[in-house]
Short mmCIF file of C-alpha atoms and ligand atoms in Angstrom, two decimals:
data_model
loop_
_atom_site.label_atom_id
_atom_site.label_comp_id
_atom_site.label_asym_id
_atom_site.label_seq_id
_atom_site.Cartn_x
_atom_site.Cartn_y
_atom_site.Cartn_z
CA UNK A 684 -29.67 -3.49 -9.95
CA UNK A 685 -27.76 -4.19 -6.63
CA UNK A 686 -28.78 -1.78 -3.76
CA UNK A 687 -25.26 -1.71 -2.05
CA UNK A 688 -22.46 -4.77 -0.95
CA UNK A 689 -20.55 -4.40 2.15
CA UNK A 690 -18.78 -6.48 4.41
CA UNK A 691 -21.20 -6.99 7.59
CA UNK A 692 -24.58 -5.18 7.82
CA UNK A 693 -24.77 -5.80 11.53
CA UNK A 694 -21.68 -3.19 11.76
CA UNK A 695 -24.39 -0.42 11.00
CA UNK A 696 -24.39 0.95 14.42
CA UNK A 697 -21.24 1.14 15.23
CA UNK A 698 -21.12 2.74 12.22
CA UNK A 699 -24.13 5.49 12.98
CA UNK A 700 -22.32 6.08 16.40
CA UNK A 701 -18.70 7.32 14.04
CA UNK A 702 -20.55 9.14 11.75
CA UNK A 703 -22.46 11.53 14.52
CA UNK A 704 -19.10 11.62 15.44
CA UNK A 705 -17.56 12.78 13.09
CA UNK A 706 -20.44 15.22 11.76
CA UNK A 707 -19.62 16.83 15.05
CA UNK A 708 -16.43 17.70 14.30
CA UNK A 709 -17.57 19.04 10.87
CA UNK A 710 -19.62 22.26 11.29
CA UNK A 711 -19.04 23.69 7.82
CA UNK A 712 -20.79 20.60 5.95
CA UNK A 713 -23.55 20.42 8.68
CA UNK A 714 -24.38 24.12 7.69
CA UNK A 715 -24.06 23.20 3.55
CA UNK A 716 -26.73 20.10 4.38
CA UNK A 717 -29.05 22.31 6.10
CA UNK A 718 -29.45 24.60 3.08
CA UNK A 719 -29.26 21.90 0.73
CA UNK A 720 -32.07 20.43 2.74
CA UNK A 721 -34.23 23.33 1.77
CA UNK A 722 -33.23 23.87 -1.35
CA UNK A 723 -32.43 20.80 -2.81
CA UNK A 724 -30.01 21.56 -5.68
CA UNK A 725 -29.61 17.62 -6.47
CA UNK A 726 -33.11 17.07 -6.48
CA UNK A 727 -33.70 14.36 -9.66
CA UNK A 728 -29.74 13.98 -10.08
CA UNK A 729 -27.49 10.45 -9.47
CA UNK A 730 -24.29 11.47 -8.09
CA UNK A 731 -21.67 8.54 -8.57
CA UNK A 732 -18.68 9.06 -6.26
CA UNK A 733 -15.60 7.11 -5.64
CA UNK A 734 -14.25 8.11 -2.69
CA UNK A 735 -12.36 6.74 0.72
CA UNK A 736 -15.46 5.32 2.47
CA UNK A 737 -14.99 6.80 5.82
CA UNK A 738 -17.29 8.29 8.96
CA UNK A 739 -15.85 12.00 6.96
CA UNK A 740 -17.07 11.04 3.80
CA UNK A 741 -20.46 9.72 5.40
CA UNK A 742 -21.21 13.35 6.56
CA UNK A 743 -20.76 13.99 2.74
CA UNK A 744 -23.43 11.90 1.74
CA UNK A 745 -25.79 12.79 4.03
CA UNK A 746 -25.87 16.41 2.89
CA UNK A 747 -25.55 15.37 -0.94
CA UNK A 748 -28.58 13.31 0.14
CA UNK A 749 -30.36 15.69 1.99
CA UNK A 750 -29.80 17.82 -1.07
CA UNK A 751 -32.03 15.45 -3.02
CA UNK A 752 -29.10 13.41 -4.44
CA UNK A 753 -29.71 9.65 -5.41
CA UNK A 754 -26.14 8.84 -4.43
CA UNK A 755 -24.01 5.13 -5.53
CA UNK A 756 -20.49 5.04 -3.85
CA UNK A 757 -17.36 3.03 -4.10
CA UNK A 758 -14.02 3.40 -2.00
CA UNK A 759 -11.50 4.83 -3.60
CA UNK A 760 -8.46 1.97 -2.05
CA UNK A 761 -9.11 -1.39 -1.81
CA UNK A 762 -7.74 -0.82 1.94
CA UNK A 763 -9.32 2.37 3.16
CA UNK A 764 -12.74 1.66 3.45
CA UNK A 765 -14.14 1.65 7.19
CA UNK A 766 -16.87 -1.57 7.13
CA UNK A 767 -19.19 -0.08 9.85
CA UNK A 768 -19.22 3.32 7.58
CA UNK A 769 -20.38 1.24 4.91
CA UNK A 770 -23.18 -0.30 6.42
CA UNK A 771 -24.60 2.66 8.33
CA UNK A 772 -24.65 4.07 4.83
CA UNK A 773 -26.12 1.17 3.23
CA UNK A 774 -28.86 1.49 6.18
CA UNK A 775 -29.28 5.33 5.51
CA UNK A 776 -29.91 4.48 1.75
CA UNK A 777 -26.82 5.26 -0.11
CA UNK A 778 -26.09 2.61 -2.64
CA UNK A 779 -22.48 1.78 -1.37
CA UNK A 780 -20.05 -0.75 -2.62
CA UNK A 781 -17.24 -0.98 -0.43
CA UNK A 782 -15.08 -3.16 1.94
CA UNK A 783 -11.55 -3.32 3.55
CA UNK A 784 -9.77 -5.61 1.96
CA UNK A 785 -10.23 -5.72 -1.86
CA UNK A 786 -8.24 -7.18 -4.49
CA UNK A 787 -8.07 -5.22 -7.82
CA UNK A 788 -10.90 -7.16 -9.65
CA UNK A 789 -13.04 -6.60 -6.50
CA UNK A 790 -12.13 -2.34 -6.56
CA UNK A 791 -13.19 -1.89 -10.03
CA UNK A 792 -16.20 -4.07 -10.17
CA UNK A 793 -17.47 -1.36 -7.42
CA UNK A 794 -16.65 0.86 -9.42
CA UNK A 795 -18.58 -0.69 -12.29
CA UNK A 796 -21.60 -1.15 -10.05
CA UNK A 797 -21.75 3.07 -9.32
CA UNK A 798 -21.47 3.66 -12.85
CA UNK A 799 -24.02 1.40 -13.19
CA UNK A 800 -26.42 3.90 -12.02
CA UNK A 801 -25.10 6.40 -14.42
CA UNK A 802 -24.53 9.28 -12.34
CA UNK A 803 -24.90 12.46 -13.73
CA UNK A 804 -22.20 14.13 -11.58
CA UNK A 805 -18.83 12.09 -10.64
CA UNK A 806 -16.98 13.02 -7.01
CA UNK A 807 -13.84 11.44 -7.64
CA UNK A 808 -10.62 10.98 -5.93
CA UNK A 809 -7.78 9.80 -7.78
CA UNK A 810 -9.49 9.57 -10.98
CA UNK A 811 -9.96 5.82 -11.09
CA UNK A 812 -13.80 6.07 -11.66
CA UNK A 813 -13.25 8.59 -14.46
CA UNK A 814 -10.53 6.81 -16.03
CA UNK A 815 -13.44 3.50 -16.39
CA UNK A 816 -15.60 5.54 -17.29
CA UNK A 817 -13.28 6.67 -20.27
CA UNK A 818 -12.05 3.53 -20.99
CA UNK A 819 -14.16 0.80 -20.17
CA UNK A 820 -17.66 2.68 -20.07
CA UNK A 821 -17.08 5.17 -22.71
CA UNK A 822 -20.98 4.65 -23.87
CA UNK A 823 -22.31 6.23 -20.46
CA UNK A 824 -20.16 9.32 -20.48
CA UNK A 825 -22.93 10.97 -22.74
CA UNK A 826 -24.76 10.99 -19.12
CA UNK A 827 -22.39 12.79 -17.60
CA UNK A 828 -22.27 16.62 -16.87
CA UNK A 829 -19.71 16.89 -14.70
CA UNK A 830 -17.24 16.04 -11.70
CA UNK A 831 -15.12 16.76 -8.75
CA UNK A 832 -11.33 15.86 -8.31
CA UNK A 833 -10.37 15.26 -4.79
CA UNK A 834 -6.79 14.83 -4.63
CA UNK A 835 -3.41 15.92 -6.38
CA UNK A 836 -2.76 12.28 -8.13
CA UNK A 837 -6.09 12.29 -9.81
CA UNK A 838 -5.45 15.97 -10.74
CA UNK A 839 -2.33 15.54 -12.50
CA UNK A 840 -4.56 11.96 -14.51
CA UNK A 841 -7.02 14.72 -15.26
CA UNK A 842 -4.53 16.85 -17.16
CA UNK A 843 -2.59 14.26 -19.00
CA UNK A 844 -6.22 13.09 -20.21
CA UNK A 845 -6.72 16.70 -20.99
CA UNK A 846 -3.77 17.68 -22.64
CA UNK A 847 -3.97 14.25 -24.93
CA UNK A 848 -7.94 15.48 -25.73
CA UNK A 849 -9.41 12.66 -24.18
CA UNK A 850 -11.66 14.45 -21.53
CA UNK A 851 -15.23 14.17 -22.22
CA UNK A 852 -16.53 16.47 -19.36
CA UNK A 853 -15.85 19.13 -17.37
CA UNK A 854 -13.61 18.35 -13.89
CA UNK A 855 -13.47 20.98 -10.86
CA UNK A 856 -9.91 20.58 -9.49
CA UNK A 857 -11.18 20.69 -5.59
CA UNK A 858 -7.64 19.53 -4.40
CA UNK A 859 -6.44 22.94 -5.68
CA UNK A 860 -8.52 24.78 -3.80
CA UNK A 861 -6.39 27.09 -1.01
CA UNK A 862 -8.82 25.40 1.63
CA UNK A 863 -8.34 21.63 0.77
CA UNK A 864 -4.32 21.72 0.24
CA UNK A 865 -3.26 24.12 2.87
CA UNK A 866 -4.78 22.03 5.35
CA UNK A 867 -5.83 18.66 4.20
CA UNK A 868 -2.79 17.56 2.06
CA UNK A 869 -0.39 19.18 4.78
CA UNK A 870 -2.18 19.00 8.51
CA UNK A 871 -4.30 16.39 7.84
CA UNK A 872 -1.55 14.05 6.15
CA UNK A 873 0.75 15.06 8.69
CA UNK A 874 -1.29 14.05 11.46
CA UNK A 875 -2.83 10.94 10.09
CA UNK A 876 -0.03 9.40 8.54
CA UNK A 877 2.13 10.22 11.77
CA UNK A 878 -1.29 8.19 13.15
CA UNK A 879 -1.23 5.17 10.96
CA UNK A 880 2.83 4.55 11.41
CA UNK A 881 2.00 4.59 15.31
CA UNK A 882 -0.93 2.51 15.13
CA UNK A 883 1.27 0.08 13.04
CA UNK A 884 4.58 -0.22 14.82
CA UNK A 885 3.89 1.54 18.19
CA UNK A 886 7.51 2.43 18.22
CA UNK A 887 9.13 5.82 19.44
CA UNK A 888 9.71 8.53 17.28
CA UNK A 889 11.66 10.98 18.88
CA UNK A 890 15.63 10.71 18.16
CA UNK A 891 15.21 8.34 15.10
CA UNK A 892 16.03 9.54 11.83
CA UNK A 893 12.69 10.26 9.98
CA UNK A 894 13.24 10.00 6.37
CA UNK A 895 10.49 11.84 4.14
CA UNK A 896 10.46 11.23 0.14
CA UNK A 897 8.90 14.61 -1.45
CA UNK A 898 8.29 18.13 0.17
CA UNK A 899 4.79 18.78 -1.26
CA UNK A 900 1.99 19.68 0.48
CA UNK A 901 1.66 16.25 2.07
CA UNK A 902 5.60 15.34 3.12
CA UNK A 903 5.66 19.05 4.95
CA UNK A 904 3.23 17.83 6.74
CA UNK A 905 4.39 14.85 7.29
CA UNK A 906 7.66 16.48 7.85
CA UNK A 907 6.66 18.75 10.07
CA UNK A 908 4.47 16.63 12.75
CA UNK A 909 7.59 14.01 12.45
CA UNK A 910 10.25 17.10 14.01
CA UNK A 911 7.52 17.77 16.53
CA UNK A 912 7.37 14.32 18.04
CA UNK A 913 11.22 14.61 17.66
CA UNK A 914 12.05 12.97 15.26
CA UNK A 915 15.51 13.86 12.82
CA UNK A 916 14.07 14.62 9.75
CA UNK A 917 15.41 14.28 6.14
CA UNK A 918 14.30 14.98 3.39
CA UNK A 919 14.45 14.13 -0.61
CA UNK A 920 13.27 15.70 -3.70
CA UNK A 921 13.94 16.45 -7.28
CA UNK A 922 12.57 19.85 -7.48
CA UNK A 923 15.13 22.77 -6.59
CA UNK A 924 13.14 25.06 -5.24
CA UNK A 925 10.88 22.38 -2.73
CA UNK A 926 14.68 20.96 -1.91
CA UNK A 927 15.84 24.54 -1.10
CA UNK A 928 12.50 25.65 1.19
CA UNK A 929 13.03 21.85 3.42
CA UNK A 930 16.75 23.20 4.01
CA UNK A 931 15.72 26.50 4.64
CA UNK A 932 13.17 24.91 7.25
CA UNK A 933 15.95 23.30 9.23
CA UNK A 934 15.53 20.01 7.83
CA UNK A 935 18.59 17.78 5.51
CA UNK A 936 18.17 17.37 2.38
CA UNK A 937 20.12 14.81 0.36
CA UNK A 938 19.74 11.97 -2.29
CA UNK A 939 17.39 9.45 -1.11
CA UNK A 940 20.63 6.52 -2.19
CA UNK A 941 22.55 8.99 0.61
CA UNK A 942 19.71 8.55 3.41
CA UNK A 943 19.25 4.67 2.68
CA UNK A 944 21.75 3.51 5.17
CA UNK A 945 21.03 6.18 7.81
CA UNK A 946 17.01 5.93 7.81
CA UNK A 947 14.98 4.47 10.57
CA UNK A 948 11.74 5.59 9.06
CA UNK A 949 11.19 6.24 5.12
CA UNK A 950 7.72 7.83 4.25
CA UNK A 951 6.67 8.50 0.69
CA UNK A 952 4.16 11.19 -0.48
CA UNK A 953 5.37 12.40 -3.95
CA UNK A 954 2.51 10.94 -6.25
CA UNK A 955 5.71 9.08 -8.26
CA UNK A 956 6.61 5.92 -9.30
CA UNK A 957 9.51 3.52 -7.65
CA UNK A 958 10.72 6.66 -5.33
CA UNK A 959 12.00 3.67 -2.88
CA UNK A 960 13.57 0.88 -4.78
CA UNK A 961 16.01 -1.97 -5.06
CA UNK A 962 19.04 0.27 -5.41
CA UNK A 963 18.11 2.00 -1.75
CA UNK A 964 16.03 -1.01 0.13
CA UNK A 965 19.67 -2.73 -0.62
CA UNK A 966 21.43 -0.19 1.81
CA UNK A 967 18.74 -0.05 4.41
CA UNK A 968 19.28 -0.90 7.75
CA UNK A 969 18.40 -3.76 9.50
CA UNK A 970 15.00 -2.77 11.14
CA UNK A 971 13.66 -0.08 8.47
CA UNK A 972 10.19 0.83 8.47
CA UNK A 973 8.96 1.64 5.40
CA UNK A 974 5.61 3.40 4.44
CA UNK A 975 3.94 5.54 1.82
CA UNK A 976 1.16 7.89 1.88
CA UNK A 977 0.63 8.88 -1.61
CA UNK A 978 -2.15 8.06 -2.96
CA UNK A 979 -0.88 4.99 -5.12
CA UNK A 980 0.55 1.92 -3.77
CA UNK A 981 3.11 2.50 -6.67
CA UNK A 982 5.85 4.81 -4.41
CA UNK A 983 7.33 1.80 -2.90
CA UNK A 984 8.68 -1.13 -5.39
CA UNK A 985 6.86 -3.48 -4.01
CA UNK A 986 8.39 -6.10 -6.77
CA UNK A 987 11.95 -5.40 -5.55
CA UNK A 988 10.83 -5.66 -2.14
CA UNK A 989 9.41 -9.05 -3.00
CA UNK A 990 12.26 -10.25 -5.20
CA UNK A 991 15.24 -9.14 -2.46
CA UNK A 992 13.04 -11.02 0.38
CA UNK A 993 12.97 -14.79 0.96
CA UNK A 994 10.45 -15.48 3.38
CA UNK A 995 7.56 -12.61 4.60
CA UNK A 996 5.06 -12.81 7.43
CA UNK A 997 2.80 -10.59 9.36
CA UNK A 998 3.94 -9.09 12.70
CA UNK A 999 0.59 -7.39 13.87
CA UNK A 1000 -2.14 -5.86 11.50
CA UNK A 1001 -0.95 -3.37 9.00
CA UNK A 1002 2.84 -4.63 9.63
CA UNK A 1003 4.91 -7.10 7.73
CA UNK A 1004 8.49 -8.25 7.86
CA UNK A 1005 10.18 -8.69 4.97
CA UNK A 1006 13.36 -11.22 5.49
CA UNK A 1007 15.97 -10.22 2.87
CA UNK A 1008 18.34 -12.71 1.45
CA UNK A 1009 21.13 -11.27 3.64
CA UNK A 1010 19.26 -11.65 7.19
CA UNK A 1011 18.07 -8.16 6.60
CA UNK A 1012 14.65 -7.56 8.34
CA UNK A 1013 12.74 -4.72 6.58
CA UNK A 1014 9.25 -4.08 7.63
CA UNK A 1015 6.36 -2.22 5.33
CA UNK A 1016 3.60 -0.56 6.49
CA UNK A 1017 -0.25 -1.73 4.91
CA UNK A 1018 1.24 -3.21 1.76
CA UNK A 1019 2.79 0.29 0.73
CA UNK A 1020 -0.59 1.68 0.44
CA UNK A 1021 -2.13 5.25 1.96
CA UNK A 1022 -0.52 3.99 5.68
CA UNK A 1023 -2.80 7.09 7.07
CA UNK A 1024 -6.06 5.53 5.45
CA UNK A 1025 -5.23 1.95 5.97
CA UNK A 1026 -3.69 1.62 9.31
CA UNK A 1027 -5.31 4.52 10.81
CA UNK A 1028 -8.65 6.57 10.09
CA UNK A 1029 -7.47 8.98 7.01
CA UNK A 1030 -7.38 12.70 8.14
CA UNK A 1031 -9.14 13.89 11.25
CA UNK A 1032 -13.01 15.30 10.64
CA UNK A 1033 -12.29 18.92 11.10
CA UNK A 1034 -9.76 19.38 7.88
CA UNK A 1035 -12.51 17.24 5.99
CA UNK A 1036 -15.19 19.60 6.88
CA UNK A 1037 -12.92 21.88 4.45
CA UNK A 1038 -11.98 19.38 1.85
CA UNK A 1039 -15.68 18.18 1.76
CA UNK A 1040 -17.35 21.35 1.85
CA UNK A 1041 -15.60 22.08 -1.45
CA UNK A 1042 -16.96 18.77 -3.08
CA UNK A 1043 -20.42 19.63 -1.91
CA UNK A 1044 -20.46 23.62 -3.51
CA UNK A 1045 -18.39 22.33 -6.19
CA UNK A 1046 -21.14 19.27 -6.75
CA UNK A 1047 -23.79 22.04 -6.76
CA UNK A 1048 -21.92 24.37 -8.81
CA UNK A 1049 -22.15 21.66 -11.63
CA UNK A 1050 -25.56 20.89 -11.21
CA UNK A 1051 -26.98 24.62 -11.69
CA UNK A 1052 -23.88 25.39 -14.53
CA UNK A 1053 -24.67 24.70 -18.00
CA UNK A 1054 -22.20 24.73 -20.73
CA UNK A 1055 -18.64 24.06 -19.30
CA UNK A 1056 -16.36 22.53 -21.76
CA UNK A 1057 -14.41 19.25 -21.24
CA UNK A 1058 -11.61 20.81 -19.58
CA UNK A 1059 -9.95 20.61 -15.68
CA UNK A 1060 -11.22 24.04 -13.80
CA UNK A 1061 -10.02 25.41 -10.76
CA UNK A 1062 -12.58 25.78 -8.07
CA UNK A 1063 -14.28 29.51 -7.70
CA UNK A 1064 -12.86 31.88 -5.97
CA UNK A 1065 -16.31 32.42 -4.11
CA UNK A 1066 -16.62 29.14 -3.13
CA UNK A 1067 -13.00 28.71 -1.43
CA UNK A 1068 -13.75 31.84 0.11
CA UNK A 1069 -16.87 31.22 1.37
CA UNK A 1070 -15.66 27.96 2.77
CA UNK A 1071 -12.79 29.83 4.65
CA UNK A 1072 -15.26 32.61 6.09
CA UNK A 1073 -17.78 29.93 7.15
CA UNK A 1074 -14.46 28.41 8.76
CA UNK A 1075 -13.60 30.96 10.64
CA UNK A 1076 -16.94 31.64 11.78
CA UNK A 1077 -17.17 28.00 13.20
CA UNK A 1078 -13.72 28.36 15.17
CA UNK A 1079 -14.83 31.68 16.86
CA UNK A 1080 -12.18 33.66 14.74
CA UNK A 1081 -12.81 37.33 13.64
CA UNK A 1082 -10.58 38.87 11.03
CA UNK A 1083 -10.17 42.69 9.85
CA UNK A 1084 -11.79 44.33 7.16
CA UNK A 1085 -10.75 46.74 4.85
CA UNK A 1086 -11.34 50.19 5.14
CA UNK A 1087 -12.69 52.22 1.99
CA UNK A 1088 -9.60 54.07 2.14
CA UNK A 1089 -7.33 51.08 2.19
CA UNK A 1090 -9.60 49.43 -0.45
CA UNK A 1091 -8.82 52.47 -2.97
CA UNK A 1092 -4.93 52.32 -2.02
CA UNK A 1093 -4.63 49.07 -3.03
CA UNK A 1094 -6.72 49.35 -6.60
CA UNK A 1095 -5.03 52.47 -7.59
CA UNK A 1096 -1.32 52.91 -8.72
CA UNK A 1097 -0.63 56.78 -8.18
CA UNK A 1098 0.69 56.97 -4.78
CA UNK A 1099 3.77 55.91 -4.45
CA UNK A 1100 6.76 57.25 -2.27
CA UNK A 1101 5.83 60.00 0.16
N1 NAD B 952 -2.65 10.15 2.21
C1 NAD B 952 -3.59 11.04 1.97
O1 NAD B 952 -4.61 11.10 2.64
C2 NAD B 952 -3.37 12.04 0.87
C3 NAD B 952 -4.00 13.30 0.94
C4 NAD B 952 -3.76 14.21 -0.08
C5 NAD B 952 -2.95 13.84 -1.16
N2 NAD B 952 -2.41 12.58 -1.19
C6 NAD B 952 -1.53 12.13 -2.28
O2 NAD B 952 -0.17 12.35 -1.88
C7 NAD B 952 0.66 12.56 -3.02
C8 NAD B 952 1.38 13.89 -2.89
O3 NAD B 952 0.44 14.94 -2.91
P1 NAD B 952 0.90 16.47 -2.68
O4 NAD B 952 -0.34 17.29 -2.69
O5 NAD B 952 1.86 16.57 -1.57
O6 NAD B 952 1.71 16.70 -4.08
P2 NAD B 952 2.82 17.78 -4.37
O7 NAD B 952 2.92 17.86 -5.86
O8 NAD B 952 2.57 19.04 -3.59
O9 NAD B 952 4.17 17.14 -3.78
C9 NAD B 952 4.83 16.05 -4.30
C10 NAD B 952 6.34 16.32 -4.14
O10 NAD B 952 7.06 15.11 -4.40
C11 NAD B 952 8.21 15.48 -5.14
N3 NAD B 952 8.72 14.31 -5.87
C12 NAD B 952 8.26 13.76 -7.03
N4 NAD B 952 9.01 12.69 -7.36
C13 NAD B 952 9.95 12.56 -6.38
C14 NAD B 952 11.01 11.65 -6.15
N5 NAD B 952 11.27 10.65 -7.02
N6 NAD B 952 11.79 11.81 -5.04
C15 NAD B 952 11.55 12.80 -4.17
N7 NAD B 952 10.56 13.72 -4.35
C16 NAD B 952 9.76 13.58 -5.43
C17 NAD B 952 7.74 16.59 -6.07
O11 NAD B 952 8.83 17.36 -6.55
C18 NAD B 952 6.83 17.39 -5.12
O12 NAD B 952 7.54 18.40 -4.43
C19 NAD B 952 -0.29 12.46 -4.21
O13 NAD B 952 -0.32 11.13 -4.67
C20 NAD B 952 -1.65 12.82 -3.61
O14 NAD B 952 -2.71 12.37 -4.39
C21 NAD B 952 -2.58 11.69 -0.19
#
């Protein structure tokens, strides 16, 4: 069996050098791998993640590892994957299968080569491994025990396949963890994906009118880091509620065929299918930028995009100019896919050292539960908990605790108004 593929071995030390970088910056994981190292709840086990193959998720691997983890990994875009990553963790012994720049036969074949080594636990993240291994590999799933979900898309897969029977083992739902999506999906896809569309265009923000498609978890943060830098922000939805909370935040809210003509900027983060499309790219000003950072490259029609243009070509990395039919110039940010991942270096280490703390307890949880059905779980209570206090601890920040006598209060029912 292959031992790993990446781009350029010789990248290994540059790669070393961003890892001990970001490990710094992660002081929750470091303290998971040091008990791991002594206790070594992976010991015997193949863990096959699929999973943005970044310095973050190399700090990851090192504790699974340390934990006694045989681990095979494959990126999780065929465009987020950092190449000196990859080879510092093909040097550290982690069979990896990843490089920038994959087309879609290239993505799954790594995929194909992890579950050659028929891991025992999955660490997915947008259920593309799982969904092989339920389609195309259905004759190794009898190996499996378990898996993580990292992010909302492959959450919502993970139901569908639920609801319709077809899931074979049991899935821990990290992205719904309070301590992933209160800070991951909003502060670290705000920052990053404000980070990739400045890396791209290096064009001012402030004044311009800063269209964002969705007010999830992701587009308020997005949102939000887009008004800080002073930007005129407006939003679109199709949930009520979401629609309502962006107004009451200040923001405008209208249809997305209403902002078309007035948008400088359009961003996408809904996890939904032709959100931008011919109808609105045919309204667009001259000059729109246009980027997504859900986690398919699906949010943008990329076919009507194609089919309005008649000649493309690429300004700078990450940026091309589409020429419309009618002189038009629209340009799209790295081919509509994550822009925060692909044009920039995904979310910053410290909001990882949340999101990737959960994989590792979740990871463990798995390997020392027996008997959970074939069903999507949320992650324990304990364990978001416990990654919040050890949080908290690692920022310097004390909270309160309750006293016995506010403890009762709040478990009893008889005292009301005094
Ligand atoms: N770029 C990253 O690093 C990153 C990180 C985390 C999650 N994600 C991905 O981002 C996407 C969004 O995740 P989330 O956690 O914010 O999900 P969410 O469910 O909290 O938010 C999505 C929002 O989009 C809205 N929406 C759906 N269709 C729409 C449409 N046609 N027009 C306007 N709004 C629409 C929904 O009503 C919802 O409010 C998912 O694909 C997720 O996997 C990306």
């Amino acid at each position: 069996m292959e031992e790993f593929q990446v781009k350029d071995k010789t990248l290994a030390p540059q790669g070393h050098l961003q890892i001990e970088w970001a490990s710094a910056h992660m002081p929750v994981l470091n303290q998971i791998k040091n008990r791991f190292k002594k206790e070594k709840p992976f010991k015997g086990l193949t863990l096959g993640a699929c999973l943005h193959v970044t310095k973050e998720t190399a700090v990851l691997a090192d504790a699974l590892v340390a934990g006694g983890a045989q681990l095979a990994l494959c990126g999780s875009n065929p465009l987020s994957t950092q190449d000196d990553v990859a080879a510092a963790l093909a040097e550290r012994g982690v069979h990896v299968f990843a490089w920038r720049g994959q087309n879609t036969e290239e993505y799954y074949s790594c995929i194909n080569k992890v579950l050659d080594y028929k891991p025992v636990i999955t660490l997915d993240d947008g259920a593309d491994l799982v969904g092989t291994l339920h389609s195309k590999r259905i004759q190794d799933l009898d190996n499996v025990k378990g898996g993580t979900e990292e992010t909302t898309t492959g959450v919502v897969r993970l139901r569908a396949m639920e609801a319709s029977g077809s899931l074979k083992y049991p899935i821990i739902a990290v992205n719904d963890a309070y301590t992933k999506y209160l800070f991951d999906n909003r502060y670290g896809t705000g920052q990053s994906t404000i980070d990739g569309i400045l890396r791209a265009t290096s064009v001012l923000l402030a004044g311009k009118n800063f269209v964002v498609c969705g007010y999830g978890w992701c587009s308020r943060g997005i949102a939000m880091r887009a008004q800080g830098l002073g930007a005129n922000v407006i939003v679109t939805e199709v949930v009520p509620t979401r629609a309502l909370e962006a107004a009451m935040n200040g923001l405008r809210v209208m249809p997305l065929s209403e902002a078309a003509p007035i948008g400088d900027f359009f961003v996408t983060a809904t996890g939904d299918i032709n959100v931008i499309r011919k109808e609105h790219m045919e309204k667009m000003k001259d000059g729109a930028i246009i980027a997504n950072s859900g986690h398919f490259n699906v949010e943008i029609s990329l076919k009507d995009l194609e089919k309005l243009s008649k000649t493309k070509r690429t300004i700078r990395p990450n940026l091309e100019e589409y020429m419309l039919k009618d002189g038009r110039k629209l340009y799209l940010l790295a081919e509509g896919r994550l822009v925060n991942l692909a044009a920039a270096e995904g979310h910053p280490s410290e909001v990882m050292d949340m999101s990737f703390a959960n994989q590792a307890l979740n990871a463990e949880y798995i390997a020392k539960t027996s008997k959970m059905a074939p069903k999507v779980y949320p992650v324990p209570k304990n364990i978001d908990e416990k990654v919040a206090e050890l949080k908290l601890k690692a920022m310097g920040v004390k909270i309160d605790e309750l006293t016995p006598e506010q403890k009762k209060y709040l478990e009893t029912w008889e005292m009301g108004t005094t």
